[in-house]
Coordinates of C-alpha atoms and ligand atoms in Angstrom, one line a residue:
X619 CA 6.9 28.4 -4.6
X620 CA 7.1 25.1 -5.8
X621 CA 5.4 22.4 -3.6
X622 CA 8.0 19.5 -3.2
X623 CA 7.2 16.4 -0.9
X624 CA 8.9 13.0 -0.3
X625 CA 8.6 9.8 1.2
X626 CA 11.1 8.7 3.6
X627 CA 10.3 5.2 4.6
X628 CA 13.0 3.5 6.8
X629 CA 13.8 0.1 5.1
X630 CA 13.4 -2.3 7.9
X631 CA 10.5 -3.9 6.7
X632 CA 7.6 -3.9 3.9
X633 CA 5.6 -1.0 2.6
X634 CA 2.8 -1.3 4.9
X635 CA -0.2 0.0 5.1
X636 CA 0.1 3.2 6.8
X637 CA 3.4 3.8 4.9
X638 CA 2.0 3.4 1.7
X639 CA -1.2 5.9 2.5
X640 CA 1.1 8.6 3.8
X641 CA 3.1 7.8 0.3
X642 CA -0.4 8.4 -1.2
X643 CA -1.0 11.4 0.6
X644 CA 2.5 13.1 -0.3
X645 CA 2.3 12.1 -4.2
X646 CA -1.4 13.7 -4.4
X647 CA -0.5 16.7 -2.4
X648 CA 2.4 17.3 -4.7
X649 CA 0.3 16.3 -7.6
X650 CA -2.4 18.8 -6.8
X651 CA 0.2 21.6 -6.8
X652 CA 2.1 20.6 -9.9
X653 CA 4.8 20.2 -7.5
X654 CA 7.1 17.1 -7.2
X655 CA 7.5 13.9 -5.0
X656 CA 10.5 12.4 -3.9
X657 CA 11.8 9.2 -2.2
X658 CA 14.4 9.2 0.4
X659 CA 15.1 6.2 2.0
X660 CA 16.6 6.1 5.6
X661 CA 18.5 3.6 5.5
X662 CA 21.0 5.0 8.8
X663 CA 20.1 1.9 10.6
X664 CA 22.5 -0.3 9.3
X665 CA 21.7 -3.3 11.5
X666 CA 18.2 -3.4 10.5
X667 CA 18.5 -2.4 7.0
X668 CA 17.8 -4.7 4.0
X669 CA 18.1 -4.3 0.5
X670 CA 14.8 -7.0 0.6
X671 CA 13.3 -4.0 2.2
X672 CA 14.5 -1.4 -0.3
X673 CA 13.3 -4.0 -2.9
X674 CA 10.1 -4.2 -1.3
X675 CA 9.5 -0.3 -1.0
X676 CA 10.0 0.4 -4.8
X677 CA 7.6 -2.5 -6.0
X678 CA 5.3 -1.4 -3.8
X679 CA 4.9 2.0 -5.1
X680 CA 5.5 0.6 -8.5
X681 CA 2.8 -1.4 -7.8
X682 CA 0.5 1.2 -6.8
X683 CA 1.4 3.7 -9.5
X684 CA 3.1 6.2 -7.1
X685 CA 6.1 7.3 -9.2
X686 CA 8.8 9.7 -7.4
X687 CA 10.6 12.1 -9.4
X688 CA 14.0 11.4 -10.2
X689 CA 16.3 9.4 -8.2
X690 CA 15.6 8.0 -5.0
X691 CA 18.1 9.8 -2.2
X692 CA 19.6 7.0 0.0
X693 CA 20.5 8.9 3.2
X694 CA 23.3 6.6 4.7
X695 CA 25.6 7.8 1.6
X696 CA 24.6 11.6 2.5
X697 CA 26.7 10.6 6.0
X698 CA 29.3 13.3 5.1
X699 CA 27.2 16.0 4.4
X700 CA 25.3 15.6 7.6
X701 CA 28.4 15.4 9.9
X702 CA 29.8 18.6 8.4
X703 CA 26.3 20.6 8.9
X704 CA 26.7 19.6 12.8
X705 CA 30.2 20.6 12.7
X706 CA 29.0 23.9 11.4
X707 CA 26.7 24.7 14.0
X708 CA 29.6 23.9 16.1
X709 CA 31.8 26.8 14.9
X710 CA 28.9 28.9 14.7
X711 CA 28.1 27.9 18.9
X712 CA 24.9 26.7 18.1
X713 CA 26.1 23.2 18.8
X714 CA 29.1 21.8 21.6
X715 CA 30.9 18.9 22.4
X716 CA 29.9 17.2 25.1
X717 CA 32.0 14.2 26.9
X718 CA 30.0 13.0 29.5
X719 CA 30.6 8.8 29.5
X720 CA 27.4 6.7 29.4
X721 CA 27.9 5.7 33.2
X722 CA 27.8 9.1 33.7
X723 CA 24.3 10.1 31.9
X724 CA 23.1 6.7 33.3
X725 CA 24.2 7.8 36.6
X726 CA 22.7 11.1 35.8
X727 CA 19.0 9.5 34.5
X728 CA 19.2 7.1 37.8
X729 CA 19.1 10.1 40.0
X730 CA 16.4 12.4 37.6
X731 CA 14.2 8.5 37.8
X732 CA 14.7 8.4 41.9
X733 CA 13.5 11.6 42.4
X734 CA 10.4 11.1 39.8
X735 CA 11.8 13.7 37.0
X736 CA 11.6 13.2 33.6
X737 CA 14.8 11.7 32.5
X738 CA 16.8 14.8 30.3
X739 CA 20.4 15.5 29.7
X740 CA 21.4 18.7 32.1
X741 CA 23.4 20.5 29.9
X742 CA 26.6 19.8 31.7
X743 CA 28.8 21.0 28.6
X744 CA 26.7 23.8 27.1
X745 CA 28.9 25.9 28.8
X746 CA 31.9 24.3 29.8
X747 CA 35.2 25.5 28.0
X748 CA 36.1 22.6 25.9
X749 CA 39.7 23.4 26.8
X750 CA 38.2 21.0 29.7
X751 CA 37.3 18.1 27.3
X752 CA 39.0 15.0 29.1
X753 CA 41.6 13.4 27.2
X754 CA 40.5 9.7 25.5
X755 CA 36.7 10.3 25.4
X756 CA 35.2 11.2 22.0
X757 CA 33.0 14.0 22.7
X758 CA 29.7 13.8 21.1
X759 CA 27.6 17.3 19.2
X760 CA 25.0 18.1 21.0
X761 CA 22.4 21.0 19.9
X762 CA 22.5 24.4 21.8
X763 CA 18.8 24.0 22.3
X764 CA 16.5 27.2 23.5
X765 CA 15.8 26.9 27.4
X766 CA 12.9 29.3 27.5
X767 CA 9.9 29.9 25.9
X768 CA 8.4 27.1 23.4
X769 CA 8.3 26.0 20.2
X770 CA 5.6 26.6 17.5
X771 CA 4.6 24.3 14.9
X772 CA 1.9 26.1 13.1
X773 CA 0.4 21.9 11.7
X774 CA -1.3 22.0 8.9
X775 CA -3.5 19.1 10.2
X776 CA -3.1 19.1 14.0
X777 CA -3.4 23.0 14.2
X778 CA -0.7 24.9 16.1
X779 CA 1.3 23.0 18.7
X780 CA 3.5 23.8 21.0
X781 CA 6.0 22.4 23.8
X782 CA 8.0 24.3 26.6
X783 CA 11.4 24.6 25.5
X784 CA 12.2 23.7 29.2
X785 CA 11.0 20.3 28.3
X786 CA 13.4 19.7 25.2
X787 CA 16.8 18.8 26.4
X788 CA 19.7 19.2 24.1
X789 CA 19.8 16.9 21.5
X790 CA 22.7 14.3 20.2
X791 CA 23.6 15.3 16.8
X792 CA 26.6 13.5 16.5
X793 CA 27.4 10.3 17.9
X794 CA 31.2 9.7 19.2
X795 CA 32.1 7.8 16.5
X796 CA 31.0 10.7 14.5
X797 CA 28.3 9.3 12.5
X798 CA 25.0 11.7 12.5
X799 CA 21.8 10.8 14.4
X800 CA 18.7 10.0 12.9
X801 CA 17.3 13.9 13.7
X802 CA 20.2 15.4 12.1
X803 CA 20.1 13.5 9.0
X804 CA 16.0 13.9 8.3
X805 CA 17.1 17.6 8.5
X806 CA 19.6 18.0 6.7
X807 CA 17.7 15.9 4.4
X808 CA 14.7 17.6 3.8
X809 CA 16.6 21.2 3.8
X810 CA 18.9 19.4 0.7
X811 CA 15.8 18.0 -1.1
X812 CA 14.2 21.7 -0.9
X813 CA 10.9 19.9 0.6
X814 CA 8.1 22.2 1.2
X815 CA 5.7 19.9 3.2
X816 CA 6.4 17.2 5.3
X817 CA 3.2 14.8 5.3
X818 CA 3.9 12.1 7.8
X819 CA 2.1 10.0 11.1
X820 CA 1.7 11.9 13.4
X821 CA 4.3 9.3 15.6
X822 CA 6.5 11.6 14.4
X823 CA 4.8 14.6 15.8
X824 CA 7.1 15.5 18.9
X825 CA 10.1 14.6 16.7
X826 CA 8.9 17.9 14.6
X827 CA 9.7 20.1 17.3
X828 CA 13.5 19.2 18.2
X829 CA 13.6 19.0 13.9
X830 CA 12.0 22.9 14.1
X831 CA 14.7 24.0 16.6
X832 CA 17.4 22.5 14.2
X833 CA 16.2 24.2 11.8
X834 CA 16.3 27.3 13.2
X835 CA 20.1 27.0 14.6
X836 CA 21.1 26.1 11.2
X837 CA 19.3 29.3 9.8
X838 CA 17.1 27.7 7.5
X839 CA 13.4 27.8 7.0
X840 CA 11.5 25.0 8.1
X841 CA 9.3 23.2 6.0
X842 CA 5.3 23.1 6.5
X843 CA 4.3 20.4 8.6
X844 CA 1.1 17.7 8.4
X845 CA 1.1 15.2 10.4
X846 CA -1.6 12.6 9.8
X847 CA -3.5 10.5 12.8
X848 CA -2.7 6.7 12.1
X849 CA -4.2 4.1 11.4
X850 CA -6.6 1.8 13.6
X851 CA -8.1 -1.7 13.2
X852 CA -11.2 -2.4 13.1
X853 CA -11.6 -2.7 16.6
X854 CA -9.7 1.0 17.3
X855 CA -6.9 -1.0 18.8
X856 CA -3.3 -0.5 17.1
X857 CA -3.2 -1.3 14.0
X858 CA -1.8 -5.2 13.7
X859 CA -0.7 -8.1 11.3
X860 CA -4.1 -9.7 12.3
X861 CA -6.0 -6.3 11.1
X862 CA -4.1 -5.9 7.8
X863 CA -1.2 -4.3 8.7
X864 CA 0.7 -6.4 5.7
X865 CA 3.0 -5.2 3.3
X866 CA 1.6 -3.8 -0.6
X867 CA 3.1 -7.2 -1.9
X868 CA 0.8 -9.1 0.0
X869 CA -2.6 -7.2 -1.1
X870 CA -1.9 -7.3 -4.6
X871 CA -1.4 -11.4 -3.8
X872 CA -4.9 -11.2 -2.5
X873 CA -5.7 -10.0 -5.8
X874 CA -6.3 -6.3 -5.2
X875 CA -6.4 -3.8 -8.0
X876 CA -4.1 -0.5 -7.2
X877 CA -6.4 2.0 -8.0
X878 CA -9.2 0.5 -5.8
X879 CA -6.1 0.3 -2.9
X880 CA -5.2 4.1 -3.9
X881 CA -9.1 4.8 -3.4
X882 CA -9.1 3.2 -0.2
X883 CA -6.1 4.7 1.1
X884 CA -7.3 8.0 0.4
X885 CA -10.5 7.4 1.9
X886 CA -8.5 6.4 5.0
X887 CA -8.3 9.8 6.9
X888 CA -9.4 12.3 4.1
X889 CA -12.8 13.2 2.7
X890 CA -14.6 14.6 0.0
X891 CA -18.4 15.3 1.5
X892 CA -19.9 11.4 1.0
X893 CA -17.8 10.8 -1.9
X894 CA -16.4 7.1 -1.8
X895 CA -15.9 6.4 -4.9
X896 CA -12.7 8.4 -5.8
X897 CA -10.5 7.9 -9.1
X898 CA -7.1 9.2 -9.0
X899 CA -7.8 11.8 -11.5
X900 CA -10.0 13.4 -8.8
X901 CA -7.7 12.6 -5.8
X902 CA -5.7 14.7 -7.6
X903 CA -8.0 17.7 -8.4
X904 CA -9.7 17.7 -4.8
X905 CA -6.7 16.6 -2.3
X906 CA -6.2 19.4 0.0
X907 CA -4.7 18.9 3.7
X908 CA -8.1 20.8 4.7
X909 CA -9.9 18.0 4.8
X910 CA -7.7 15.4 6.5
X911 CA -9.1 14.1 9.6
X912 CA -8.2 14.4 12.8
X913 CA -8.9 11.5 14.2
X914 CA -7.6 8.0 13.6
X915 CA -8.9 6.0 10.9
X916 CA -9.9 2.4 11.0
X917 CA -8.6 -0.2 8.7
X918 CA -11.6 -2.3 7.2
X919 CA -11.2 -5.5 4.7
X920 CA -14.7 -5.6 3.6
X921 CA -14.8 -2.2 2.9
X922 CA -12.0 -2.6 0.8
X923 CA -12.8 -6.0 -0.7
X924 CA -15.8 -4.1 -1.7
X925 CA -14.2 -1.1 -3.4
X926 CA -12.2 -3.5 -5.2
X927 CA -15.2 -5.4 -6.5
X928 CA -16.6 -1.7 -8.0
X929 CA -13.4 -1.3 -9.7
X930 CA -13.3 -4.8 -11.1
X931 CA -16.6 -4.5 -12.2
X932 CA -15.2 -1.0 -14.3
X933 CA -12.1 -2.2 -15.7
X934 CA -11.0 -2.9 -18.9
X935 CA -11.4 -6.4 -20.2
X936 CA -8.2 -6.6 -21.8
X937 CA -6.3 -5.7 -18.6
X938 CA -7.8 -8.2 -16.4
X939 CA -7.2 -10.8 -18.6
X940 CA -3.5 -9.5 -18.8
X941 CA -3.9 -9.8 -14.8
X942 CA -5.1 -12.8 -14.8
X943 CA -2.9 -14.8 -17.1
X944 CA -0.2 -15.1 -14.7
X945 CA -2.6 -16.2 -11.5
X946 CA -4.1 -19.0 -13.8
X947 CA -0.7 -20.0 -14.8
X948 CA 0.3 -20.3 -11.8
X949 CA -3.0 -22.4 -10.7
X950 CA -3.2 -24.4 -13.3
X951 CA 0.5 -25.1 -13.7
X952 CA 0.5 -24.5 -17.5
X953 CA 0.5 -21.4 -20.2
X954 CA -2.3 -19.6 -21.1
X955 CA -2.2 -19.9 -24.4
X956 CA -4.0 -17.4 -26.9
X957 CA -7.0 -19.7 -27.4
X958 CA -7.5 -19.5 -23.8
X959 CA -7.2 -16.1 -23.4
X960 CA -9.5 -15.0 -26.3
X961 CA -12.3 -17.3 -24.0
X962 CA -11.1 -15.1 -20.9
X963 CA -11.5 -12.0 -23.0
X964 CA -14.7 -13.2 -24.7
X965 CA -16.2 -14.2 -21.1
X966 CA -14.8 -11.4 -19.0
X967 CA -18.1 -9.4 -19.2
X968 CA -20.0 -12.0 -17.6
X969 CA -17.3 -13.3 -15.0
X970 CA -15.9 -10.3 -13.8
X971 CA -19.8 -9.1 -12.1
X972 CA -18.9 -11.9 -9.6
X973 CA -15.8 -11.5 -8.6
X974 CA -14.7 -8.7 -5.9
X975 CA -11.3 -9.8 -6.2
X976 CA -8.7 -11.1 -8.7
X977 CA -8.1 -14.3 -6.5
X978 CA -11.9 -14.9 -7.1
X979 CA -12.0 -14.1 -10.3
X980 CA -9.1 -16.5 -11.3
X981 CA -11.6 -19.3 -8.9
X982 CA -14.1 -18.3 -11.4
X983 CA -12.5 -18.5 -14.6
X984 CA -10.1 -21.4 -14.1
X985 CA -12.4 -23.2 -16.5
X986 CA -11.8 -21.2 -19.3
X987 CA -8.2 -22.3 -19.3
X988 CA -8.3 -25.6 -18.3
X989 CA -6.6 -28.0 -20.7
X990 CA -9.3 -30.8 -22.0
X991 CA -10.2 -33.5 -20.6
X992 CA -11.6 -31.4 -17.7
X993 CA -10.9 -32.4 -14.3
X994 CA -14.1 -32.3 -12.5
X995 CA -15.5 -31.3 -9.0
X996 CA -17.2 -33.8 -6.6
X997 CA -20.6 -32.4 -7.5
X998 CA -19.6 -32.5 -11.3
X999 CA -18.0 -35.9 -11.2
X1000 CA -21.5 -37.2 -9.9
X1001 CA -23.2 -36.0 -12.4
X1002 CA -21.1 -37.3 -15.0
X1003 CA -21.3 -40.7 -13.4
X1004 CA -25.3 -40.3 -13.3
X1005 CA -25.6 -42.7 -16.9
X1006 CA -29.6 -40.9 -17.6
X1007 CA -28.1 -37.3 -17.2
X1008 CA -25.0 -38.4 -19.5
X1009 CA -27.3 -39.6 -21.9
X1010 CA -29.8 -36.5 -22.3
X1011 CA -26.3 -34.3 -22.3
X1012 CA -25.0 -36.5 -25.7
X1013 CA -28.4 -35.7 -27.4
X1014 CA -28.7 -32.7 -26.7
X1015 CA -25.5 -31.9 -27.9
X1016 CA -26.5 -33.7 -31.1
X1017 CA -29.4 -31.4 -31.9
X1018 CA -27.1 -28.2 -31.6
X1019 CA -23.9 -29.7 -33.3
X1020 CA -24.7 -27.3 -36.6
X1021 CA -26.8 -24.8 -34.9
X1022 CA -25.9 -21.1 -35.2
X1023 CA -23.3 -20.6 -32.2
X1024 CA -25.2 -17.7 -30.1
X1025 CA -26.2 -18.3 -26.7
X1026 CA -30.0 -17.8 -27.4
X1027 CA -30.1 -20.1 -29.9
X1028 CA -27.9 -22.7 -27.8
X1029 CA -30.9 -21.8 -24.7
X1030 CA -33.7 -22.3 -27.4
X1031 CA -32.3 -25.6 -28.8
X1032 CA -31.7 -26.7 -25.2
X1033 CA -35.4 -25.6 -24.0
X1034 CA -37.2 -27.1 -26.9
X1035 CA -35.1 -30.4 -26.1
X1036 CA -35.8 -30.6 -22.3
X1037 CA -39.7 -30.0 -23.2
X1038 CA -39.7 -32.6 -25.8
X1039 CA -38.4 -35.1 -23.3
X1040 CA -41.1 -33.6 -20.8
X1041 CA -38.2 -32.4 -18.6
X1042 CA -37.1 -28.8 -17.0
X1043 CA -34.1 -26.7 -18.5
X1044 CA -32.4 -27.7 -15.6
X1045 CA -32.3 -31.1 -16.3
X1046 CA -29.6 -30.0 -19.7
X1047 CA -27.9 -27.4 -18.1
X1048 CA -26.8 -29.1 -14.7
X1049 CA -24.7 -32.1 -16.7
X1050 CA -23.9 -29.1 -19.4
X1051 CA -22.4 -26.9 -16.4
X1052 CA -20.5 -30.4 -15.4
X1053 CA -19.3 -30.8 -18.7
X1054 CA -18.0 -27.4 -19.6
X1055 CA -16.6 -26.4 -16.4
X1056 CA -16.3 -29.2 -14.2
X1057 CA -18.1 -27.6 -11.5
X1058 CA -21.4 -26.9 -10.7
X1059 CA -21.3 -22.7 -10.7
X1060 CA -20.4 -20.8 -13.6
X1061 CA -21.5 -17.6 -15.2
X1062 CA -24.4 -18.6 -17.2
X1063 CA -24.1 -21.8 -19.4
X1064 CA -25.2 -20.8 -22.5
X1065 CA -23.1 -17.5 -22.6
X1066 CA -20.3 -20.5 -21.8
X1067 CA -21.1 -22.3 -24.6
X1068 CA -21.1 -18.9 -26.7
X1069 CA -17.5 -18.4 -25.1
X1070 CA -16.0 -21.7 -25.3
X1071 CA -17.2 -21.9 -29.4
X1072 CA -18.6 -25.0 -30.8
X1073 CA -15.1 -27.0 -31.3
X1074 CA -14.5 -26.9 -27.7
X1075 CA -17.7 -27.3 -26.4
X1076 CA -18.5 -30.1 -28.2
X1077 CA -15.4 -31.7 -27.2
X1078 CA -15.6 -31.1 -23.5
X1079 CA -19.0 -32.4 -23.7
X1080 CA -17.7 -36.1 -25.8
X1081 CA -14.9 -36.0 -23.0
X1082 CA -17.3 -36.2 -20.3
X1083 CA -20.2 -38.0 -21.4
X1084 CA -17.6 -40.9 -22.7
X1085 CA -16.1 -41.3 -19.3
X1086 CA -19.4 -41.1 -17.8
X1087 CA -20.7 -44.4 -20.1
X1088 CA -20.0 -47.3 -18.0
Ligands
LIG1069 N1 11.8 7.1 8.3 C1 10.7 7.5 9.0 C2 9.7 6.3 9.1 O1 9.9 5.4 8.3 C3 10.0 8.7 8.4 C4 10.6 10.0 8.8 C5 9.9 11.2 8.3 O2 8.9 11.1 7.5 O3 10.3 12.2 8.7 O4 8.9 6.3 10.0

């Protein structure tokens, strides 16, 4: 049997979080198998249904590398299909009409409320002879749901779970304007799409059962269940907007890299032994359903910020520089142009060991692609206004203007200087680091000056020591 999964996210909002993990959990569990993953998206809920949202879905998984196979499904257009499967079990009397009026079934939940009973409808048509269907009031399908005994759900996470049958009224399948209800659609759905294993929160756990039963009047199998526990904040509370319950869109704007979000994710309910460092690679070899949790995870930023920073650390120069262009553009408010970039690349090694995020590390190597004449800090612009510093900074820079352009030579030059005007190294680099980045941190200064090149260095150095002259 082939393993076939699918996401079903309801467009009415971002890919957050918890959507995006059981995404994750679906495409490695499918991936493991050599199976496939598909997207459906449940877009039945017309009023709260955006194409924003739909947008927002894909880019998301774009984003994070989770590619479904083949075309999305979009279940609204599948209406047809799901009204004639009800209308099926009708013929087949696994299914009737039923034509109470809303004031009646409110009239009917009143009383079940008065006397402290849970609120479920009675069955008042299951046997009626439709012959007695009142003229004028669109009946709506209702399932022939099993009074006795219970229902089985053998979970491949939560174990086997059951429910009285007693306690499952008999569900709407179709409305009275005919369209199909949400229950009736996932089913129909996931029967269609031949999915073998429905991964999913486990909000949706007693929704699995009435699914089961429909399954079983339409005389289909049902598919392996897993629900997942959800996801907590910090504190164990819900999960909120305050805790990082934000769409994929907005942690990639906080400069996160996917694969340390897929690592993450992963890590958010399943487990490898201690393992927290996971590529995808061995996601994908080790992801079993075994070793999901039962017990809700919590949601933790520094954890993640700190993953991130590992996979920053490991990543390719190249890429983060591609990465990066844009966010510098977008600070500076000009290009990057190839000049700049070959700096970024050149400097990358030495930048991206202090940067756990790409918003940090754009902080960090703004500099490099700053246009000349620098802009500097408030710390920098003293300095450049301090005339004594300004003046060691011109000499200096006179000693090393045909010096061989390696950072320990550039050190050397700048040590043997500093002694020979019986001050500390400190006393160059401070107006140098002013000069060359217009702040006062950097990655070290002479591995700047290495990156920059001689052109440029000795130009940002002319720029600032000339406005710092009086
Ligand atoms: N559309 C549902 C949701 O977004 C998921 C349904 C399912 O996975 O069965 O919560």
């Amino acid at each position: 049997m082939q393993v076939v999964t699918r996401f079903a996210p309801s467009p009415t909002g971002f890919l957050h979080i918890g959507g995006a993990r059981t995404a994750l959990f679906n495409w490695l569990f499918a991936r493991h198998h050599g199976g496939r993953f598909l997207l459906r998206i449940e877009d039945t809920d017309r009023a709260r249904s955006t194409q924003a949202a739909v947008d927002a879905i894909f880019d998301g998984l774009k984003w994070l590398g989770l590619d479904g196979d083949g075309e999305a499904v979009f279940q609204f257009a599948r209406m047809d299909r799901h009204a004639e499967v009800a209308r099926q079990l009708v013929a087949e009397g696994k299914a009737y009409y039923c034509y109470c009026t809303p004031e009646e079934l409110d009239a009917i939940r009143a009383g079940q409320k008065a006397e402290g009973k849970p609120t479920r409808y009675p069955g008042i048509w299951r046997d009626r002879d439709p012959s007695e269907a009142p003229v004028g009031v669109p009946g709506v399908v209702r399932l022939r749901a099993p009074q006795e005994g219970e229902t089985v759900i053998d979970d491949l996470v939560q174990g086997e779970v059951k429910v009285a049958n007693a306690q499952l009224d008999d569900m709407v399948l179709l409305r009275g304007d005919g369209t199909p209800t949400y229950m009736l659609s996932v089913v129909v759905d996931d029967h269609d799409m031949g999915i073998t294993h429905v991964i999913r929160g486990d909000d949706h756990l007693t929704n699995a059962f009435r699914q089961y039963q429909l399954y079983k009047a339409c005389g289909w199998d049902a598919p392996r269940f897993a629900h997942i526990p959800l996801i907590h904040g910090p504190d164990g509370a819900k999960l909120s907007k305050r805790h990082g319950a934000l769409g994929a869109e907005a942690y990639r704007d906080m400069g996160f890299l996917p694969e340390a979000m897929r690592n993450y994710l992963l890590r958010l309910g399943w487990g490898h032994g201690d393992d927290e460092i996971i590529t995808t690679e061995q996601a994908v070899e080790w992801f079993t359903l075994d070793n999901v949790g039962r017990s809700p995870s919590r949601f933790d930023m520094t954890k993640l910020t700190n993953l991130n920073g590992h996979y920053m650390r490991n990543a390719d120069d190249a890429r983060l520089v591609e990465l990066l262009a844009p966010l510098l553009a977008a600070k500076l408010g000009h290009a990057v142009d190839a000049d700049a970039q070959a700096r970024l690349l050149a400097g990358m090694g030495g930048m991206k060991e202090r940067a756990k995020t790409l918003v940090e590390l754009t902080d960090l190597a703004a500099f490099y692609a700053r246009r000349r004449p620098l802009a500097l800090d408030d710390k920098a612009a003293k300095v450049a206004a301090d005339a004594e510093q300004m003046a060691l900074l011109s000499e200096y820079a006179a000693t090393i203007e045909a010096a061989e352009w390696k950072k320990d030579v550039l050190e050397e030059a700048a040590r043997v200087f500093a002694e020979g005007k019986g001050q500390k190294l400190g006393k160059v680099a401070q107006p140098l680091r002013a000069a060359l980045t217009g702040s006062s941190v950097s990655p070290p200064i002479f591995e700047v000056m290495e990156v920059l090149g001689r052109a440029e260095t000795l130009g940002r150095i002319a720029d600032t020591t000339a406005k710092g002259r009086p």
